Each structure stands twice: as C-alpha cells, then as structure tokens.
Tab-separated table of C-alpha atoms and ligand atoms in Angstrom:
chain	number	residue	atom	x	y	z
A	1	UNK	CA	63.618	-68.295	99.422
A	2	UNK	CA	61.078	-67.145	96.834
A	3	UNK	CA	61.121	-68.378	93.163
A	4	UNK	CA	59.186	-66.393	90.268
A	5	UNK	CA	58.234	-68.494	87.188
A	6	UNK	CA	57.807	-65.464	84.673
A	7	UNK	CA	57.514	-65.358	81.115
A	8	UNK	CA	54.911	-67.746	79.849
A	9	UNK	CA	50.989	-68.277	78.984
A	10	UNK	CA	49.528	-68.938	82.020
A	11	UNK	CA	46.804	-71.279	82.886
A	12	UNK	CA	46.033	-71.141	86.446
A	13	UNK	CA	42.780	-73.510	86.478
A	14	UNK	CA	41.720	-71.305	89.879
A	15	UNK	CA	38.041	-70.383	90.730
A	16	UNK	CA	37.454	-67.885	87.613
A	17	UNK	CA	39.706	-70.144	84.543
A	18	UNK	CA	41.931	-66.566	84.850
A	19	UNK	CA	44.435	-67.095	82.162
A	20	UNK	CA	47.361	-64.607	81.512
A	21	UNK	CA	48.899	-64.741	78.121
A	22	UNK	CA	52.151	-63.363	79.522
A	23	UNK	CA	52.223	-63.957	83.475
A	24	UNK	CA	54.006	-65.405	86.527
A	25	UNK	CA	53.551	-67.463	89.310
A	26	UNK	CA	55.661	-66.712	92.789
A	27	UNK	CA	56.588	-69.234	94.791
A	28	UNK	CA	58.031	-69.014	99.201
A	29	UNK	CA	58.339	-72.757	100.868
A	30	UNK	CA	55.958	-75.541	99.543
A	31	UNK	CA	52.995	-72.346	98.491
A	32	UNK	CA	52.121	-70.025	95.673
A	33	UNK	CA	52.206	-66.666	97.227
A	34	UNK	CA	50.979	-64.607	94.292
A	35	UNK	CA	49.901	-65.183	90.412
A	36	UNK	CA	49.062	-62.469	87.467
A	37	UNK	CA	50.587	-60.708	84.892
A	38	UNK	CA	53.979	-60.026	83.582
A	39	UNK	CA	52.502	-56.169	83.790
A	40	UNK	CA	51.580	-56.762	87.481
A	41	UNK	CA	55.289	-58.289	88.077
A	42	UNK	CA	56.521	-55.310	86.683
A	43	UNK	CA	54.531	-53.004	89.311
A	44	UNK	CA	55.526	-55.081	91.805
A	45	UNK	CA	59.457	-56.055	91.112
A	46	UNK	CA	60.449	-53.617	88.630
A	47	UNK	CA	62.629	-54.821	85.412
A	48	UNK	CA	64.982	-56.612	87.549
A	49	UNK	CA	64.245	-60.226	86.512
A	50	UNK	CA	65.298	-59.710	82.942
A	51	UNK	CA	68.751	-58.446	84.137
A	52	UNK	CA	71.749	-60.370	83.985
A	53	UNK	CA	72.562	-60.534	87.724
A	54	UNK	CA	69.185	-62.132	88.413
A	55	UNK	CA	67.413	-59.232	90.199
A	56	UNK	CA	66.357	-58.621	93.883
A	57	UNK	CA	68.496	-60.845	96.248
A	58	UNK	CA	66.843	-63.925	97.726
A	59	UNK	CA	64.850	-64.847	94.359
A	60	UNK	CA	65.575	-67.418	92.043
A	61	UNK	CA	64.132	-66.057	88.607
A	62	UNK	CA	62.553	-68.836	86.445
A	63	UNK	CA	62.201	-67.627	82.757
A	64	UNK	CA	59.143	-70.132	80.665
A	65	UNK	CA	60.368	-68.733	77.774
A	66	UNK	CA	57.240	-67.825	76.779
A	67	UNK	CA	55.401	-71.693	77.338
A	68	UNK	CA	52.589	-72.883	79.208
A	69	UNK	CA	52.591	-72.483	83.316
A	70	UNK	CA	49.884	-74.693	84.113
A	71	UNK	CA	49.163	-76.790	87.807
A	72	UNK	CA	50.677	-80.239	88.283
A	73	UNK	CA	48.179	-82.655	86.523
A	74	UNK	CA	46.671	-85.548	88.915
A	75	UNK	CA	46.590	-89.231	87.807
A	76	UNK	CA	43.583	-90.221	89.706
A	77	UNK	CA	43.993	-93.616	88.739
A	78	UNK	CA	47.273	-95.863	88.491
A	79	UNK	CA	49.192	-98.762	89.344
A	80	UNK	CA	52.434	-97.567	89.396
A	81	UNK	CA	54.445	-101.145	90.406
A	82	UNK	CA	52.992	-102.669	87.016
A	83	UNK	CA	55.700	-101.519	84.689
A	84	UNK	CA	57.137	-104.538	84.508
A	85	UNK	CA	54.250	-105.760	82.845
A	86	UNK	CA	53.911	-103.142	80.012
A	87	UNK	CA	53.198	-104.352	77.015
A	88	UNK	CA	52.770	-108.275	78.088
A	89	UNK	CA	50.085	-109.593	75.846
A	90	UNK	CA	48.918	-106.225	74.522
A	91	UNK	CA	46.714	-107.662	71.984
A	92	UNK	CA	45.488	-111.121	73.625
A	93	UNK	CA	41.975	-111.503	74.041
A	94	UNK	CA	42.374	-113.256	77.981
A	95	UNK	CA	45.061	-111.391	78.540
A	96	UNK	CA	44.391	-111.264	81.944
A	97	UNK	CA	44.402	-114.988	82.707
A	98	UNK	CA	47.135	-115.642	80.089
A	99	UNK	CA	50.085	-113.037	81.500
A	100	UNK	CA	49.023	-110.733	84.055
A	101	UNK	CA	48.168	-112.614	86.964
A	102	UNK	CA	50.150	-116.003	86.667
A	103	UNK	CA	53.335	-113.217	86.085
A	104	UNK	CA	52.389	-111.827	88.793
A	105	UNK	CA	51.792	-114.638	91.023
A	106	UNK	CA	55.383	-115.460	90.123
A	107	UNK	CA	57.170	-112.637	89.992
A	108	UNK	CA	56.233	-109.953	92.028
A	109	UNK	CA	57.491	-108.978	95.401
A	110	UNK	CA	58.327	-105.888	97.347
A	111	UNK	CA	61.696	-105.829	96.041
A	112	UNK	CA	60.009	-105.734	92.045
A	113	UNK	CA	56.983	-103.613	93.309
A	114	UNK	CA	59.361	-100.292	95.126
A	115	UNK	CA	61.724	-100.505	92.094
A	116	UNK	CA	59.036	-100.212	89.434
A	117	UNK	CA	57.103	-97.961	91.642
A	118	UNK	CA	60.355	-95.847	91.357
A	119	UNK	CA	60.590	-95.655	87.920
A	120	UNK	CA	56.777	-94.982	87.537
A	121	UNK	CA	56.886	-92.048	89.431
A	122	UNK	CA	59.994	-91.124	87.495
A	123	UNK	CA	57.699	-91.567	84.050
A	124	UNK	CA	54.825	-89.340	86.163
A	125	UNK	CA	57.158	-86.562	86.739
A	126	UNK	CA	58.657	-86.276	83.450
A	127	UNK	CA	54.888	-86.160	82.181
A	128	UNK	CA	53.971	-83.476	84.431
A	129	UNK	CA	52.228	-85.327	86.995
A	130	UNK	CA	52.726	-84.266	90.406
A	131	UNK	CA	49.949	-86.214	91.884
A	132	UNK	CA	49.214	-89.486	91.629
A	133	UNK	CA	46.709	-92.083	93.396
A	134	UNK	CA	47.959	-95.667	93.138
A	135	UNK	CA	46.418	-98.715	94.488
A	136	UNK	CA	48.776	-101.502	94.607
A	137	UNK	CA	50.294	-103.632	97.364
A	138	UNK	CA	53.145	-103.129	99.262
A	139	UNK	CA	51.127	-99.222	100.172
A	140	UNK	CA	53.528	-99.040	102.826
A	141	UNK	CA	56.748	-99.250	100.922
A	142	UNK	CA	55.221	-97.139	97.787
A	143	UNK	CA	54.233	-94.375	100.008
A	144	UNK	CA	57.778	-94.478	101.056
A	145	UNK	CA	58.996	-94.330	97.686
A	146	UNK	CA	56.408	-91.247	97.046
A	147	UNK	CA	57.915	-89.289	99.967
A	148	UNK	CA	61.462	-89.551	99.293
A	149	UNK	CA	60.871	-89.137	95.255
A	150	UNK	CA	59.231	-85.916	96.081
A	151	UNK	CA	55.663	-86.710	94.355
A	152	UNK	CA	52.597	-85.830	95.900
A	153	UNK	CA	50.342	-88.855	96.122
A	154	UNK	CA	48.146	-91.940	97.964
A	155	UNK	CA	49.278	-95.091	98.106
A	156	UNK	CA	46.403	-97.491	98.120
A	157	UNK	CA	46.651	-101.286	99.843
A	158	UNK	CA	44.394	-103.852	98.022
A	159	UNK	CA	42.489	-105.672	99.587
A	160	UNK	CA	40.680	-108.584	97.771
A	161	UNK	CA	38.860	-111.709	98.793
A	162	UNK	CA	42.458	-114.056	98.003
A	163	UNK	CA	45.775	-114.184	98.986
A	164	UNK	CA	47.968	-111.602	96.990
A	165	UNK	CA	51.239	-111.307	96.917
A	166	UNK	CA	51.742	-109.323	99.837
A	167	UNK	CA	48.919	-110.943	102.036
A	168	UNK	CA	47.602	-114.327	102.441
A	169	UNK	CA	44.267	-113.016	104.198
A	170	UNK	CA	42.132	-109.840	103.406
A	171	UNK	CA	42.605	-109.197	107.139
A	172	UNK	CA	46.272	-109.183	106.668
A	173	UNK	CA	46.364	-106.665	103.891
A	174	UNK	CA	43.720	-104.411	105.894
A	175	UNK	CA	46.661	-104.680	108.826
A	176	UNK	CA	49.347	-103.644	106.877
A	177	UNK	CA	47.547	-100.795	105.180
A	178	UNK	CA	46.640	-99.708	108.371
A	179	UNK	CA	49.807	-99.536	109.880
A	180	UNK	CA	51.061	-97.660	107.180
A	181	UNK	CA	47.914	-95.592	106.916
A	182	UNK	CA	48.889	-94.385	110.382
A	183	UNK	CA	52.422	-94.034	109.963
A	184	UNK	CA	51.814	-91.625	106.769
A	185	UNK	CA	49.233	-90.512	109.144
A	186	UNK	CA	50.630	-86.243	109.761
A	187	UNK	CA	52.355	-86.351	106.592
A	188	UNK	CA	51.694	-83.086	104.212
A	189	UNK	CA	52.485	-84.853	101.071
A	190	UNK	CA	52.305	-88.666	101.256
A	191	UNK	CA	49.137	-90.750	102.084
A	192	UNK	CA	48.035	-94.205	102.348
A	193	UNK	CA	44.262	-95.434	101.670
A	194	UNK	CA	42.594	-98.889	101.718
A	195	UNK	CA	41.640	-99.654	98.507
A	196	UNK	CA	39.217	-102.652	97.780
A	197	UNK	CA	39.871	-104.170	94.692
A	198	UNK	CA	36.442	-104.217	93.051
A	199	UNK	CA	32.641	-104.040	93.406
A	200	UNK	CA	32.939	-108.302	93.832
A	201	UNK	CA	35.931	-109.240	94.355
A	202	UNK	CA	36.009	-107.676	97.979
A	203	UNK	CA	32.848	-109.178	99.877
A	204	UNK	CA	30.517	-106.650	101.342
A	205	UNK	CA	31.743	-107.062	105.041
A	206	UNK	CA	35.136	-105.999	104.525
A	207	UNK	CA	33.781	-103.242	101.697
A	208	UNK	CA	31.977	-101.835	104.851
A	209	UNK	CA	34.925	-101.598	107.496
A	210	UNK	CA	37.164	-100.216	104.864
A	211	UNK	CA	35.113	-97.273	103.429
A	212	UNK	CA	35.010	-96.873	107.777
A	213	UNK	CA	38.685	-96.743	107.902
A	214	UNK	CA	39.399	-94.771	104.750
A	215	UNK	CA	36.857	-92.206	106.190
A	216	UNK	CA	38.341	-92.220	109.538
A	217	UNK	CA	42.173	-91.119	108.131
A	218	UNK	CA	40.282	-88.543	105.708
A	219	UNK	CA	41.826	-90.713	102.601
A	220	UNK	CA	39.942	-91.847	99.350
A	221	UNK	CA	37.897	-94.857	99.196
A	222	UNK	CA	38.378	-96.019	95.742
A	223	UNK	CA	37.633	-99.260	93.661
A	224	UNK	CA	36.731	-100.428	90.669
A	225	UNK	CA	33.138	-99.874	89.630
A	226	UNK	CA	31.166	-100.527	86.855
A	227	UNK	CA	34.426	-102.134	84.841
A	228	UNK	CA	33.996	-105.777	83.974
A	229	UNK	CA	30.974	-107.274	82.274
A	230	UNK	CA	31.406	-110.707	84.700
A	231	UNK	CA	31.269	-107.883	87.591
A	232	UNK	CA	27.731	-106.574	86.471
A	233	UNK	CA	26.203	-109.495	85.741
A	234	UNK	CA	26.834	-110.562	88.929
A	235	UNK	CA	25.759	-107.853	90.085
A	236	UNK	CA	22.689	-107.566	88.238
A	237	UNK	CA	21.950	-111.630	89.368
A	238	UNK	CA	22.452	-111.756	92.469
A	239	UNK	CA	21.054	-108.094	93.675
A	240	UNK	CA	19.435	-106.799	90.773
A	241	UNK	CA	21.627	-103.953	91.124
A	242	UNK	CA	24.057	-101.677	89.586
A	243	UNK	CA	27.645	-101.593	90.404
A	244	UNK	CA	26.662	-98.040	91.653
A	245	UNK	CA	23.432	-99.021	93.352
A	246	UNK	CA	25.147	-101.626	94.939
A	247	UNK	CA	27.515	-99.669	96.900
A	248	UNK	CA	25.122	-97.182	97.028
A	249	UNK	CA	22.821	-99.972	99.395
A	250	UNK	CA	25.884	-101.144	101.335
A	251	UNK	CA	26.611	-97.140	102.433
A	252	UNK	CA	29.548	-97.023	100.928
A	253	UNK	CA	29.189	-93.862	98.333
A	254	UNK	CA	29.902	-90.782	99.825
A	255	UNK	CA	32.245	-87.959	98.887
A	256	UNK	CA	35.413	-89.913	100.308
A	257	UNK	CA	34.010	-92.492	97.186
A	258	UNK	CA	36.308	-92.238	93.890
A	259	UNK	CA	34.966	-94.522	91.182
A	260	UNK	CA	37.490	-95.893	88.763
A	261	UNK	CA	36.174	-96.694	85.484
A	262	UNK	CA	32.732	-96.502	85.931
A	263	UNK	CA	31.884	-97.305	82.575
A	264	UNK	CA	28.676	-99.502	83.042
A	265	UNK	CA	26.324	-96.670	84.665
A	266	UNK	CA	22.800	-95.928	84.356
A	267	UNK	CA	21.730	-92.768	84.632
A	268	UNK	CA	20.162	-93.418	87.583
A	269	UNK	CA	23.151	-94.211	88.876
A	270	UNK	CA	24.826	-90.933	87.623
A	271	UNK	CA	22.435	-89.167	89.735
A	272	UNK	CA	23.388	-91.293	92.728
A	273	UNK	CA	26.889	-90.440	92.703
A	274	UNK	CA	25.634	-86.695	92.693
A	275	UNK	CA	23.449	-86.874	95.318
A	276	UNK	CA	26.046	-88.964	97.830
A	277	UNK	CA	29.307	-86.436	96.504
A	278	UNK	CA	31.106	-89.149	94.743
A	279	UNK	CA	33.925	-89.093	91.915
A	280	UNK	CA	34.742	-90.888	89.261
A	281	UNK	CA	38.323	-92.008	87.706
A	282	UNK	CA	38.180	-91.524	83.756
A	283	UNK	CA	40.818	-93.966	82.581
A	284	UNK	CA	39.668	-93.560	78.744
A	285	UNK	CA	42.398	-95.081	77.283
A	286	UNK	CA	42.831	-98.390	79.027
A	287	UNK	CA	39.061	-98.702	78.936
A	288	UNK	CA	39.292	-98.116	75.218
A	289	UNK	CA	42.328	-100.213	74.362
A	290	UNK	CA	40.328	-103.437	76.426
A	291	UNK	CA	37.291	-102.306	74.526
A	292	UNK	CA	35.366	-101.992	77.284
A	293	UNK	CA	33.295	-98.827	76.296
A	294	UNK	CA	32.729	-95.227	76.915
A	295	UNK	CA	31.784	-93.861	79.891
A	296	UNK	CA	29.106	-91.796	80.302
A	297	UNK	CA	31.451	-88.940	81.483
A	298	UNK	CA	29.249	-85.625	79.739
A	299	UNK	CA	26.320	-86.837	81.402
A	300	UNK	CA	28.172	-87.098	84.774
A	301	UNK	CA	30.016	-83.705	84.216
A	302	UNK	CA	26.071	-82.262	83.584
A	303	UNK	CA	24.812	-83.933	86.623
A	304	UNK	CA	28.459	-82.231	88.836
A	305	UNK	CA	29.867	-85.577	89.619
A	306	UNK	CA	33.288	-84.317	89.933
A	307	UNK	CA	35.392	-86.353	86.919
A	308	UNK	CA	39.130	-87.010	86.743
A	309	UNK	CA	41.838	-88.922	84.691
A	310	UNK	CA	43.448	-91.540	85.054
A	311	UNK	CA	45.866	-93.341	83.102
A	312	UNK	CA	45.078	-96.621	84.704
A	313	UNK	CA	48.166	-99.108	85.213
A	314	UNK	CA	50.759	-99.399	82.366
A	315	UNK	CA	49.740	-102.697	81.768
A	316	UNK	CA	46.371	-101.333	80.795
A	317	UNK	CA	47.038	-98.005	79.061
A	318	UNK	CA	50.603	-98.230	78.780
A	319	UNK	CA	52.025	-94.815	79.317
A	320	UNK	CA	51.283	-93.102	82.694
A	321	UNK	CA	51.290	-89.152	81.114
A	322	UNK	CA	47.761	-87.268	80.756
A	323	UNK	CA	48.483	-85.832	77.786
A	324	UNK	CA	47.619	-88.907	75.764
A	325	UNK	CA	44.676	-89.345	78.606
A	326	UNK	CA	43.438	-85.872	77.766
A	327	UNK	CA	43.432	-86.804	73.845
A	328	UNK	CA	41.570	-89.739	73.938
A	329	UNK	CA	38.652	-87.971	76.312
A	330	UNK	CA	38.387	-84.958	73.658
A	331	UNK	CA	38.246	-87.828	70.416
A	332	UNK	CA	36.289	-90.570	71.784
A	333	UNK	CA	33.621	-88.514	73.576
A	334	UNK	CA	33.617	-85.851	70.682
A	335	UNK	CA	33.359	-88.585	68.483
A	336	UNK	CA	30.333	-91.050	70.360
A	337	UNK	CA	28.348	-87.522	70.770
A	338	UNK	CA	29.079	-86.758	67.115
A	339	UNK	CA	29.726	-83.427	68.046
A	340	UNK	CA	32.990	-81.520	67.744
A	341	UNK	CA	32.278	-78.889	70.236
A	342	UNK	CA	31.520	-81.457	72.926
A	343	UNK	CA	34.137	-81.841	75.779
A	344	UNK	CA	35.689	-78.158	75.145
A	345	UNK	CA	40.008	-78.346	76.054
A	346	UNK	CA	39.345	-75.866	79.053
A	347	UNK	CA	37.032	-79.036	80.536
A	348	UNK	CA	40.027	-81.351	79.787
A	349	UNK	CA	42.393	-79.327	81.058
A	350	UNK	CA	40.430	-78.937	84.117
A	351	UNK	CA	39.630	-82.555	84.659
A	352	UNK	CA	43.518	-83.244	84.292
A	353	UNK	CA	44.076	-80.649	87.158
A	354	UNK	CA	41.214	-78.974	89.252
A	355	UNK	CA	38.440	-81.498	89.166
A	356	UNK	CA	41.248	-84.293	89.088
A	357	UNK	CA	42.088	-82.827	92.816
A	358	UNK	CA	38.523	-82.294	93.684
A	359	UNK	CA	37.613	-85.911	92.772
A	360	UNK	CA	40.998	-86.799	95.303
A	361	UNK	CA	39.683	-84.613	98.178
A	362	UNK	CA	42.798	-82.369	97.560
A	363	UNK	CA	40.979	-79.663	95.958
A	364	UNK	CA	42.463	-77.046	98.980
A	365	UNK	CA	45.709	-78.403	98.446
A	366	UNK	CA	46.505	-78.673	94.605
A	367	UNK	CA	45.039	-78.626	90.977
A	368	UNK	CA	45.062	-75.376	90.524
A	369	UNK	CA	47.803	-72.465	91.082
A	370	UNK	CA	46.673	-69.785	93.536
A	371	UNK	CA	48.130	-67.992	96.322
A	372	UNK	CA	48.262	-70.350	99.376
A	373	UNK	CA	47.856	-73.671	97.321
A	374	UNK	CA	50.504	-75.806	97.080
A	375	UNK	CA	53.261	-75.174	94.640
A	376	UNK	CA	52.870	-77.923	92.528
A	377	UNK	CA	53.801	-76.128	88.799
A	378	UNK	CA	54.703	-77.407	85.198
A	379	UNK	CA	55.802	-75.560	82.732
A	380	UNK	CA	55.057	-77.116	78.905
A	381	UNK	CA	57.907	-75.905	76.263
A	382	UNK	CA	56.448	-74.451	73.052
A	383	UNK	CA	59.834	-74.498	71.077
A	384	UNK	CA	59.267	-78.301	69.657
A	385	UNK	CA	58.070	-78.611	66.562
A	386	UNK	CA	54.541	-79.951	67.440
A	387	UNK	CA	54.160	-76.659	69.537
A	388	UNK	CA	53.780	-73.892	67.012
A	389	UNK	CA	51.974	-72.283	67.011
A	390	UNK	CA	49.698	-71.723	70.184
A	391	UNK	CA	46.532	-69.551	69.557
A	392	UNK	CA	45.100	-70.991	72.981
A	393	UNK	CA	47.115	-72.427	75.366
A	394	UNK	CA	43.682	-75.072	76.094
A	395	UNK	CA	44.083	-76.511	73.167
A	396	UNK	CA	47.911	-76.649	72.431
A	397	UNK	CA	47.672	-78.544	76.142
A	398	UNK	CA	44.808	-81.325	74.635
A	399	UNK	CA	45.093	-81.556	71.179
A	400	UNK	CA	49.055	-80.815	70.331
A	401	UNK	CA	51.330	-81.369	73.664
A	402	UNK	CA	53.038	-84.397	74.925
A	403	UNK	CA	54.618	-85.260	77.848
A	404	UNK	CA	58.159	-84.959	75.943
A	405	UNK	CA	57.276	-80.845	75.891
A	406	UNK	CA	57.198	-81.225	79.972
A	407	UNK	CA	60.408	-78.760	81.050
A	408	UNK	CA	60.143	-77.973	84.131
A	409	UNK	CA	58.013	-79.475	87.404
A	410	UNK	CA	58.228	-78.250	91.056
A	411	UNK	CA	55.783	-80.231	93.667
A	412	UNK	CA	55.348	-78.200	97.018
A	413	UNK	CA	57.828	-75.796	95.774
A	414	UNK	CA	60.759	-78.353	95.287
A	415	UNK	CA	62.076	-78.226	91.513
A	416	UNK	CA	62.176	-81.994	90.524
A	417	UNK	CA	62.016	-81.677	86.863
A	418	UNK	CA	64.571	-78.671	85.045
A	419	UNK	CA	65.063	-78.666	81.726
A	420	UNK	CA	63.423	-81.987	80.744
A	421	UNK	CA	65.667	-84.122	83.253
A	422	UNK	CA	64.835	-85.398	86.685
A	423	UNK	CA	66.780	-83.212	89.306
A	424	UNK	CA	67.080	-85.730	91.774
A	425	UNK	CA	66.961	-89.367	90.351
A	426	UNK	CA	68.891	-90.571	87.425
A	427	UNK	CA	66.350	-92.087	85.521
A	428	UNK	CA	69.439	-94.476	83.906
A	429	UNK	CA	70.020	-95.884	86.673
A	430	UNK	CA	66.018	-96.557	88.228
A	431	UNK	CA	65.774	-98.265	84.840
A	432	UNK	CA	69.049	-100.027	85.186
A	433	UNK	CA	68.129	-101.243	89.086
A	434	UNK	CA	64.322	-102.407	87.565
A	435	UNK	CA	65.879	-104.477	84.556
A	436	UNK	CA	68.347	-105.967	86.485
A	437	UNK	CA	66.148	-106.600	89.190
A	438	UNK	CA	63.683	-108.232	86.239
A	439	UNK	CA	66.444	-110.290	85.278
A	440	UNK	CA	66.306	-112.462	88.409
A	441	UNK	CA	62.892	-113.417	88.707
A	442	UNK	CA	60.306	-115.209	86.329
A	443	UNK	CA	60.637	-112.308	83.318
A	444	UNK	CA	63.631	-114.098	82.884
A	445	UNK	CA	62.357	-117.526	83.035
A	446	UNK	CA	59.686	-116.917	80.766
A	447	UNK	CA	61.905	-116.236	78.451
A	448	UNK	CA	60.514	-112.323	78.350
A	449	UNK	CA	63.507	-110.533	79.880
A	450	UNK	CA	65.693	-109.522	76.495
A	451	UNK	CA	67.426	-107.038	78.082
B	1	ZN	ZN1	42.929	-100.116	87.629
C-alpha cells in the first residue's frame, strides 16, 4: 500500500536542504519511495489525487493542506519514566537532594516507570518526535513500551556506582541491560544501550566494559559529560582533566560516544570530540532552567562535532517537544554571541532532525526524508493563529511553531498521529492509568498527589 503526503511546504533536511514550497512525499511499507514537487506528482500521477474518489487504486492520498512536511524530529536526550516528577521543586535551589531522588527512592518501580514511559512517548508523538533516546532503568520494559507504541527509539539501562531502583549492584544493571540489549538485538525499530550515568558517578572499570558492550551491539554510548560543577572539579582534582579529556584517556570517545550536556568544554576538548567522531546532546533548556550555562555548541558545529537536541527529562526541562528546544538554541546562543544571524533556523531545524540522527548513529535510517529512508514524517498545520503567515518554512518551524500545530506523524510508515490525536493510544486513559497508578505510592503520601 503506498501513501502520498501532497500539498504542503516541504522540508526534506536530505543531502542538498532541497525544499519544495508545494511538494509530496510517497510512502510503500516502513520507506519513502520518492519526494519532489507537486509539479513532478502531477507528471507522474496525473490530477487524480485532488478528485473525490481518491485517485489511482491502492493509494491512500494525504492532503497537508498546504503545511510543513518535515522528518520526524529526534530527542537525543530524555528520560521518559520521569513524568511523574514534573514540576517537583521547579524553583528549589537543591532540588535534587530535596525531591528528586528521595521520591524516587520511594516511589519508583517498574510498574510507575512503563506507565510514565507510556505517556512520555505519548507527549513525544504529539510533539512530532518519532525518535527518542532515553536512558532510564527498567531499558528492558521501556524498549517494550517503544515497540508496541510504535516510536522509534533506544532505551538506555543506567548503570551507576549504587543501588538504583532496579539494581542493587552495577553488575546487576549491566545484566539486565544486556539481556535486553540482546533480546532487542534484530529489531528494526527498538534498541537498548548501556548507558553510564555520568563522567563520576560510574567508576572507570565499568565505563570501560560498557563503551565495549555498547560498541559490540552497534548502540550509543551516552552519559553525562561536562554537566555538574562537583563532576569537574573532581575531575579537574583528581586527574587534572576535563570531563572530555577524561574519557578521552580511558578510550572511551569514539563515534558510538553521544555527550549529553557537555556544557563545561574547553576547546581543546571540542577538538577532541572531532577528532575521535563523537556527538553531543544539546539539552538547552534544562541546562538553562538549572542555570548551568551555555554550551559551546557554534564552536562545536565549526569544528563538525555532529550536535543534537535534547529535551532532557521532564523533571529538568519539563516538556519533552523540540519546538521549545529549538527556541531556546536560536535565543540563548543568538543572544551570548550577540549576534542575530548566529545559529540560522535551517541549522536548528537540522540539528532537531538530520544531525539529531547523525549524532544517534541513525543517520541511514531517519532524520531526513529521502527515498529509501525510513518513513518517519510530520506534518506541522499552518491554519492556527500563531502560523500565519509562513515566508520560510525554517523559521515558522523555530521561531513560531509549537508542538500543538503537530497534525499528523507516521514512524516507519505507520500513521500514529492524524489530525492532532494519537491513532492508537487514548491518551485519557495513559494519563488516567499513570495518576491512578501515582495515587498508590509515595506521591500520595507526600501529600503531592491532588488528583
Ligand atoms: Zn539527563
């Protein structure tokens, strides 16, 4: 069965940045077959598709209605199972300390983790995300969730130097992610990765056998780097290192490497992460909300350190949609440079989509739309009020869109989102099984739960 998506500005983020102001995408299976222009789809299918009776038999006709057909964005960083925790203590200085982990300590478990997980991905594909790379416990059951939700994405397995609440033992957590790492091991759109928590709060030995593993199943090896100021001056103490040189000297940068954060690097560093093929996670707004700086993402971009976004966890930057990610890159780097025509929408857009997949290894699979990539499509109304009106599609996508103008999504060629509702969850009830679910643990207790 083919699909056409006709009938709206298209961004197709390939090779070349082609762009058609009026064009189409064709869809057979999970792949793009073809792209170009509603003039080309003309040639090629004749007037049929604006007919009542739909056309040439076997294909489903998709009008945009004249929006934005742009590739599924990728959420390089997240931590999907934190939703519960949204909002806890936004504005607390220890934050941390004070709600996130003692909640978590007490309330999370793999019951609380697939539920949330659910209605994160729900939030992800309503925002137009069709990829996402999470890094949570539980990888096994998340990647589970992932496959039958119908999102593309990597479930990552913690590991950390303590127990955590789905291992008492770093080994332990290595063993389950790499039992689920080889059950996901053949599957097309589901992954799982083991993820070490941080530069120092993993020790070096199991750092080392991880990044082995991760390269082994051809999955990410991601962390976070070059985040917390206790992490660099240890760092910086006990090595007189970088968070960057650090891993750099242990041999674990290389292009399976995706920094998250990365905030804290020398250009030095930057220059390291070119030379060894490693990416970087942008998570600008949960690394602007925790005021923990601006990273030195122009400079990176410069050097060809592959750069995507991230919206971090929702505990962090609240919302998991890329939109608000891609507005915070263009005004906080435009505005530390002091220069408006810094960080052009085009680069946003890409680092949303293409570079997003490049920095995820997934560059020949998604994050861009092309014929034999994956069919992972969104298509961004224009009707709303906020949308009008659209001189280039770039900059309607950065500076004006929100996820609320996402209409339509398809990952591998499955339609998941149609006309701004979920075609195969009821988001009512993931939200009614997480609150309820809420209710009996310690959110309840701690007096939070008020729903
Ligand atoms: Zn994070």
């Amino acid at each position: 069965m083919k699909t056409i998506v006709y009938n709206g500005m298209l961004v197709t983020m390939n090779e070349n940045m082609d762009m058609y102001p009026a064009g189409y995408v064709a869809m057979e299976g999970t792949k793009v077959t073809e792209t170009g222009s509603m003039e080309q789809l003309r040639q090629r299918y004749g007037d049929v598709f604006s007919t009542e009776e739909g056309g040439e038999a076997g294909i489903v006709w998709e009008d945009a209605c004249g929006g934005i057909i742009m590739p599924g964005m990728v959420n390089t960083h997240c931590h999907m199972s934190m939703v519960p925790f949204r909002g806890l203590g936004d504005d607390c200085k220890d934050r941390l300390r004070v709600f996130l982990l003692p909640m978590e300590e007490k309330a999370m478990d793999r019951e609380l983790a697939v539920l949330a997980a659910r209605y994160g991905i729900c939030e992800l594909l309503l925002a137009g995300i069709t990829t996402v790379m999470d890094m949570y416990y539980y990888a096994g059951d998340i990647a589970g969730v992932m496959d039958t939700a119908g999102i593309r994405g990597i479930a990552g397995e913690t590991v950390m130097d303590q127990a955590t609440c789905d291992a008492k033992t770093p080994l332990e957590a290595m063993d389950k992610g790499l039992e689920a790492m080889e059950k996901y091991r053949d599957n097309p759109r589901v992954s799982v990765c083991l993820s070490p928590h941080g530069t120092t709060t993993c020790s070096r030995e199991y750092l080392e056998q991880i990044y082995r593993k991760d390269r082994e199943y051809h999955v990410p090896f991601t962390l976070h780097t070059a985040e917390m100021d206790y992490e660099m001056f240890y760092l910086k103490e006990t090595y007189g290192l970088g968070a960057v040189e650090y891993l750099d000297r242990i041999g674990v940068l290389g292009e399976s490497t995706l920094a998250a954060h990365a905030i804290q690097v020398s250009p030095g560093e930057i220059e390291v992460l070119k030379k060894r093929g490693a990416s970087v996670a942008h998570c600008i707004g949960s690394n602007t909300k925790a005021a923990k700086g601006v990273a030195p993402v122009k400079r990176m971009l410069e050097a060809g350190v592959p750069v995507g976004l991230g919206s971090d966890g929702p505990a962090s930057g609240n919302t998991l949609d890329l939109f608000t990610q891609m507005r915070f890159c263009a005004n906080f780097h435009k505005n530390e440079l002091r220069d408006r025509s810094a960080f052009p929408a085009r680069d946003i857009v890409a680092m949303a989509t293409r570079w997003g997949a490049t920095a995820l290894g997934l560059h020949h699979v998604t994050g861009s739309l092309e014929a034999g990539k994956e069919a992972d499509l969104v298509v961004v109304e224009t009707d709303s009020a906020n949308m009008f009106p659209v001189y280039d599609p770039y900059a309607a996508l950065v500076y004006s869109a929100q996820a609320a103008n996402v209409k339509t999504v398809y990952v591998a060629g499955r339609c998941l989102v149609k006309d701004k509702k979920l075609t195969e969850m009821d988001l009512g009830q993931v939200r009614g099984a997480l609150a309820e679910k809420m209710r009996r643990t310690a959110f309840r207790d701690q007096g939070l739960v008020k729903f």
